[in-house]
Coordinates of C-alpha atoms in Angstrom, one line a residue:
M1044 CA 0.0 0.0 0.0
T1045 CA 1.5 3.4 -0.9
T1046 CA 0.2 6.9 -1.1
E1047 CA 1.3 9.8 -3.2
T1048 CA 2.2 13.2 -2.0
T1049 CA 3.8 16.1 -4.3
E1050 CA 4.6 18.4 -1.4
H1051 CA 8.3 19.1 -0.7
L1052 CA 10.1 21.5 1.5
Q1053 CA 10.6 24.5 -0.7
P1054 CA 14.1 26.0 -1.7
A1055 CA 14.8 29.3 0.1
G1056 CA 16.2 30.9 -3.1
E1057 CA 18.0 30.4 -6.4
H1058 CA 20.9 28.4 -5.0
T1059 CA 19.0 25.9 -3.1
A1060 CA 16.4 25.6 -5.9
R1061 CA 19.3 24.9 -8.3
M1062 CA 20.7 22.0 -6.1
W1063 CA 17.3 20.6 -5.5
E1064 CA 16.8 20.4 -9.4
Q1065 CA 20.2 19.1 -10.0
T1066 CA 19.5 16.1 -7.8
A1067 CA 16.2 15.2 -9.3
D1068 CA 17.5 12.0 -10.7
I1069 CA 19.0 10.7 -7.5
R1070 CA 15.9 11.7 -5.5
A1071 CA 13.7 9.9 -8.0
R1072 CA 15.7 6.7 -7.4
I1073 CA 15.5 7.3 -3.5
E1074 CA 11.7 7.5 -3.7
Q1075 CA 11.6 4.0 -5.2
L1076 CA 14.1 2.2 -3.0
P1077 CA 12.8 -1.1 -1.6
F1078 CA 14.0 -0.1 1.8
L1079 CA 12.0 3.0 2.0
T1080 CA 8.8 1.7 0.3
Q1081 CA 8.7 -1.3 2.5
L1082 CA 9.4 0.6 5.7
A1083 CA 6.6 3.1 4.8
D1084 CA 4.1 0.3 4.3
G1085 CA 5.3 -1.8 7.3
T1086 CA 6.3 -4.8 5.3
L1087 CA 10.1 -4.4 5.8
D1088 CA 12.0 -7.5 7.1
P1089 CA 12.8 -6.5 10.8
E1090 CA 16.5 -7.7 10.3
K1091 CA 16.9 -5.0 7.6
F1092 CA 15.5 -2.4 9.8
A1093 CA 17.7 -3.5 12.8
Y1094 CA 20.8 -3.3 10.4
Y1095 CA 19.8 0.3 9.4
I1096 CA 19.3 1.4 13.1
G1097 CA 22.7 0.0 13.9
Q1098 CA 24.5 1.9 11.0
D1099 CA 22.4 5.1 11.7
T1100 CA 23.8 5.2 15.1
H1101 CA 27.4 5.1 13.8
Y1102 CA 26.4 7.7 11.2
L1103 CA 25.0 10.0 13.8
D1104 CA 28.2 10.1 15.7
D1105 CA 30.1 11.5 12.5
Y1106 CA 27.2 13.7 11.6
Q1107 CA 27.2 15.3 15.1
R1108 CA 31.1 15.8 14.7
A1109 CA 30.6 17.5 11.4
M1110 CA 27.9 19.9 12.6
L1111 CA 30.0 20.9 15.7
L1112 CA 32.9 21.8 13.4
I1113 CA 30.5 23.7 11.1
A1114 CA 29.1 25.5 14.3
A1115 CA 32.7 26.6 15.2
R1116 CA 33.1 28.1 11.8
A1117 CA 29.7 29.8 11.4
P1118 CA 30.1 33.5 10.7
I1119 CA 27.2 34.7 12.7
A1120 CA 26.0 33.7 16.2
E1121 CA 22.6 32.7 15.0
E1122 CA 23.9 30.0 12.7
M1123 CA 26.4 29.0 15.2
R1124 CA 23.6 28.3 17.7
F1125 CA 21.6 26.4 15.0
W1126 CA 24.3 24.0 14.2
A1127 CA 25.3 23.5 17.8
K1128 CA 21.8 23.0 18.9
S1129 CA 21.2 20.5 16.1
A1130 CA 24.4 18.6 17.0
V1131 CA 23.4 18.4 20.7
G1132 CA 19.7 18.5 20.8
A1133 CA 18.3 17.0 17.7
I1134 CA 20.8 14.1 17.5
A1135 CA 20.3 13.3 21.3
E1136 CA 16.5 13.0 20.6
E1137 CA 17.3 10.7 17.6
K1138 CA 19.6 8.6 19.8
E1139 CA 16.9 8.3 22.4
M1140 CA 14.5 7.1 19.8
H1141 CA 17.1 4.5 18.8
K1142 CA 17.3 3.4 22.4
A1143 CA 13.5 3.1 22.6
L1144 CA 13.3 1.1 19.4
S1145 CA 15.9 -1.4 20.7
T1146 CA 13.3 -2.5 23.2
D1147 CA 10.4 -2.6 20.6
R1148 CA 9.1 -6.1 20.1
T1149 CA 10.1 -5.9 16.4
L1150 CA 13.8 -5.2 17.3
Q1151 CA 14.5 -6.7 20.7
Q1152 CA 15.5 -10.0 19.1
F1153 CA 18.7 -8.2 17.6
D1154 CA 21.8 -7.1 19.3
L1155 CA 22.2 -3.4 18.4
T1156 CA 25.1 -2.7 20.8
N1157 CA 28.1 -4.2 18.7
V1158 CA 27.2 -3.4 15.2
Q1159 CA 30.3 -2.8 13.0
K1160 CA 30.5 0.2 10.7
A1161 CA 29.8 -0.7 7.2
L1162 CA 31.5 0.8 4.2
P1163 CA 28.5 3.2 3.0
T1164 CA 28.3 4.5 6.6
F1165 CA 32.0 5.0 6.8
A1166 CA 32.1 6.8 3.4
Y1167 CA 29.1 9.2 4.2
G1168 CA 30.2 10.0 7.7
S1169 CA 33.9 10.5 6.8
Y1170 CA 33.1 12.7 3.8
L1171 CA 30.9 15.0 6.0
V1172 CA 33.5 15.3 8.7
A1173 CA 36.3 16.0 6.2
S1174 CA 34.1 18.7 4.5
A1175 CA 33.2 20.2 7.8
A1176 CA 36.9 20.5 8.8
T1177 CA 38.4 21.6 5.6
D1178 CA 36.0 23.1 3.1
P1179 CA 34.9 26.8 3.1
Y1180 CA 31.9 27.3 5.4
P1181 CA 29.3 27.6 2.5
V1182 CA 30.4 24.3 1.1
A1183 CA 30.7 22.5 4.5
A1184 CA 27.2 23.7 5.5
T1185 CA 25.7 22.4 2.1
S1186 CA 27.4 19.1 2.6
V1187 CA 25.2 18.3 5.5
L1188 CA 22.1 19.7 4.1
P1189 CA 20.9 16.5 2.3
C1190 CA 20.7 14.7 5.5
Y1191 CA 18.1 17.3 6.6
W1192 CA 16.2 17.9 3.3
I1193 CA 16.3 14.5 1.7
F1194 CA 15.5 12.8 5.1
A1195 CA 12.6 15.4 5.7
D1196 CA 11.2 14.8 2.2
A1197 CA 11.3 11.0 2.5
G1198 CA 10.0 11.3 6.0
R1199 CA 6.9 13.2 4.9
R1200 CA 6.0 10.4 2.4
L1201 CA 6.8 7.7 5.0
A1202 CA 4.6 9.2 7.6
A1203 CA 1.7 9.6 5.0
T1204 CA 1.9 6.1 4.0
A1205 CA 2.2 4.7 7.6
A1206 CA -0.8 6.8 8.5
V1207 CA -2.9 5.2 5.8
V1208 CA -1.8 1.7 6.8
K1209 CA -2.7 2.4 10.5
E1210 CA -6.0 3.8 9.5
S1211 CA -6.8 0.6 7.6
G1212 CA -6.3 -1.3 10.8
A1213 CA -3.3 -3.1 9.8
D1214 CA -0.2 -3.6 12.1
H1215 CA 2.7 -1.3 11.3
P1216 CA 5.8 -2.1 13.3
Y1217 CA 7.6 1.1 12.1
A1218 CA 4.8 3.6 12.4
T1219 CA 6.4 5.5 15.3
W1220 CA 9.7 5.9 13.5
A1221 CA 8.1 7.0 10.3
H1222 CA 5.9 9.5 12.2
A1223 CA 8.9 11.2 13.9
Y1224 CA 10.5 12.2 10.5
G1225 CA 7.2 13.5 9.2
D1226 CA 6.9 15.6 12.4
E1227 CA 6.3 19.3 11.8
G1228 CA 9.2 20.0 14.2
F1229 CA 11.7 18.2 12.2
Q1230 CA 10.3 19.8 9.0
S1231 CA 10.7 23.3 10.6
I1232 CA 14.4 22.7 11.5
T1233 CA 15.0 21.4 7.9
G1234 CA 13.5 24.7 6.5
Q1235 CA 15.9 26.6 8.8
A1236 CA 18.9 24.7 7.5
I1237 CA 17.8 25.3 3.8
A1238 CA 17.5 29.0 4.6
I1239 CA 20.9 29.2 6.2
V1240 CA 22.6 27.4 3.2
E1241 CA 20.9 29.7 0.9
R1242 CA 22.2 32.8 2.7
A1243 CA 25.8 31.3 2.9
L1244 CA 25.7 30.6 -0.9
T1245 CA 24.4 34.1 -1.6
E1246 CA 27.5 35.5 0.1
A1247 CA 30.0 32.9 -1.2
T1248 CA 32.3 33.2 -4.4
A1249 CA 31.4 31.6 -7.5
A1250 CA 33.9 29.0 -7.0
E1251 CA 32.4 28.1 -3.7
R1252 CA 29.0 27.9 -5.0
D1253 CA 30.1 25.5 -7.7
D1254 CA 31.9 23.4 -5.1
A1255 CA 28.7 23.5 -2.9
M1256 CA 26.6 22.2 -5.8
E1257 CA 29.0 19.2 -6.1
A1258 CA 28.9 18.7 -2.4
F1259 CA 25.1 18.5 -2.3
R1260 CA 25.0 16.0 -5.1
R1261 CA 27.8 14.0 -3.7
A1262 CA 26.0 13.8 -0.2
T1263 CA 22.6 13.1 -1.8
R1264 CA 24.2 10.1 -3.6
L1265 CA 25.8 9.0 -0.3
E1266 CA 22.3 9.3 1.3
E1267 CA 21.1 7.0 -1.5
L1268 CA 23.8 4.4 -0.9
F1269 CA 23.2 4.5 2.8
W1270 CA 19.6 3.5 2.3
E1271 CA 20.5 0.9 -0.4
A1272 CA 22.8 -0.8 2.1
P1273 CA 20.1 -2.6 4.3
M1274 CA 18.8 -4.5 1.4
G1275 CA 22.2 -5.3 -0.3
G1276 CA 24.4 -8.3 -0.1
E1277 CA 27.8 -8.7 1.4
D1278 CA 29.7 -6.5 -1.0
I1279 CA 27.6 -3.3 0.0
R1280 CA 27.5 -4.3 3.7
R1281 CA 31.1 -5.1 4.0
V1282 CA 32.6 -3.7 7.2
V1283 CA 35.6 -1.3 7.4

């Protein structure tokens, strides 16, 4: 069972509009990934979901490091506070959700405490930390934006489909998780991140804007690989 929605979080200006348009091909593939479609309708194999949660825990550690590095380099206090708050507050909330999920009847059969970091997770997290540490601020801020924007976009569809399943009276073991990423609070935070990146790119040099476009596409592709991994074989799941 699926449901269609055409709503997206809107770009904040010409630069974020351009990066959104230039990743349309990757985003179209993401929308059709079996992991996300099965997660949305509640038919996903629990082992696949447990694998994802284990990898997401590793990824969040790297993502938090990246945002703290970006916060330290933010040119204005408002943006510094946004990245720092996201690094501390939002990720802490997500980790708490992971902890709660580990006791859920769907996942409690799996050990999520000693999961090894797989190559897609390593590649994505390492890229974000490296960009945050070495790239100019506009590029670094852009590199972490897909995790907000692509996830919020997918989350809205996940939440809508999960709601339809629940309303039909069917069991949906992932409804709570899906709902969290369709939550208006997360959508609002994502809108703030989009606006910050738009402002940064407006003030950036032409070369920095070009590099930022590449960073957004690269991170979007890594997001796709991260979501492909749970359904993949040993090659894509190979640990570091």
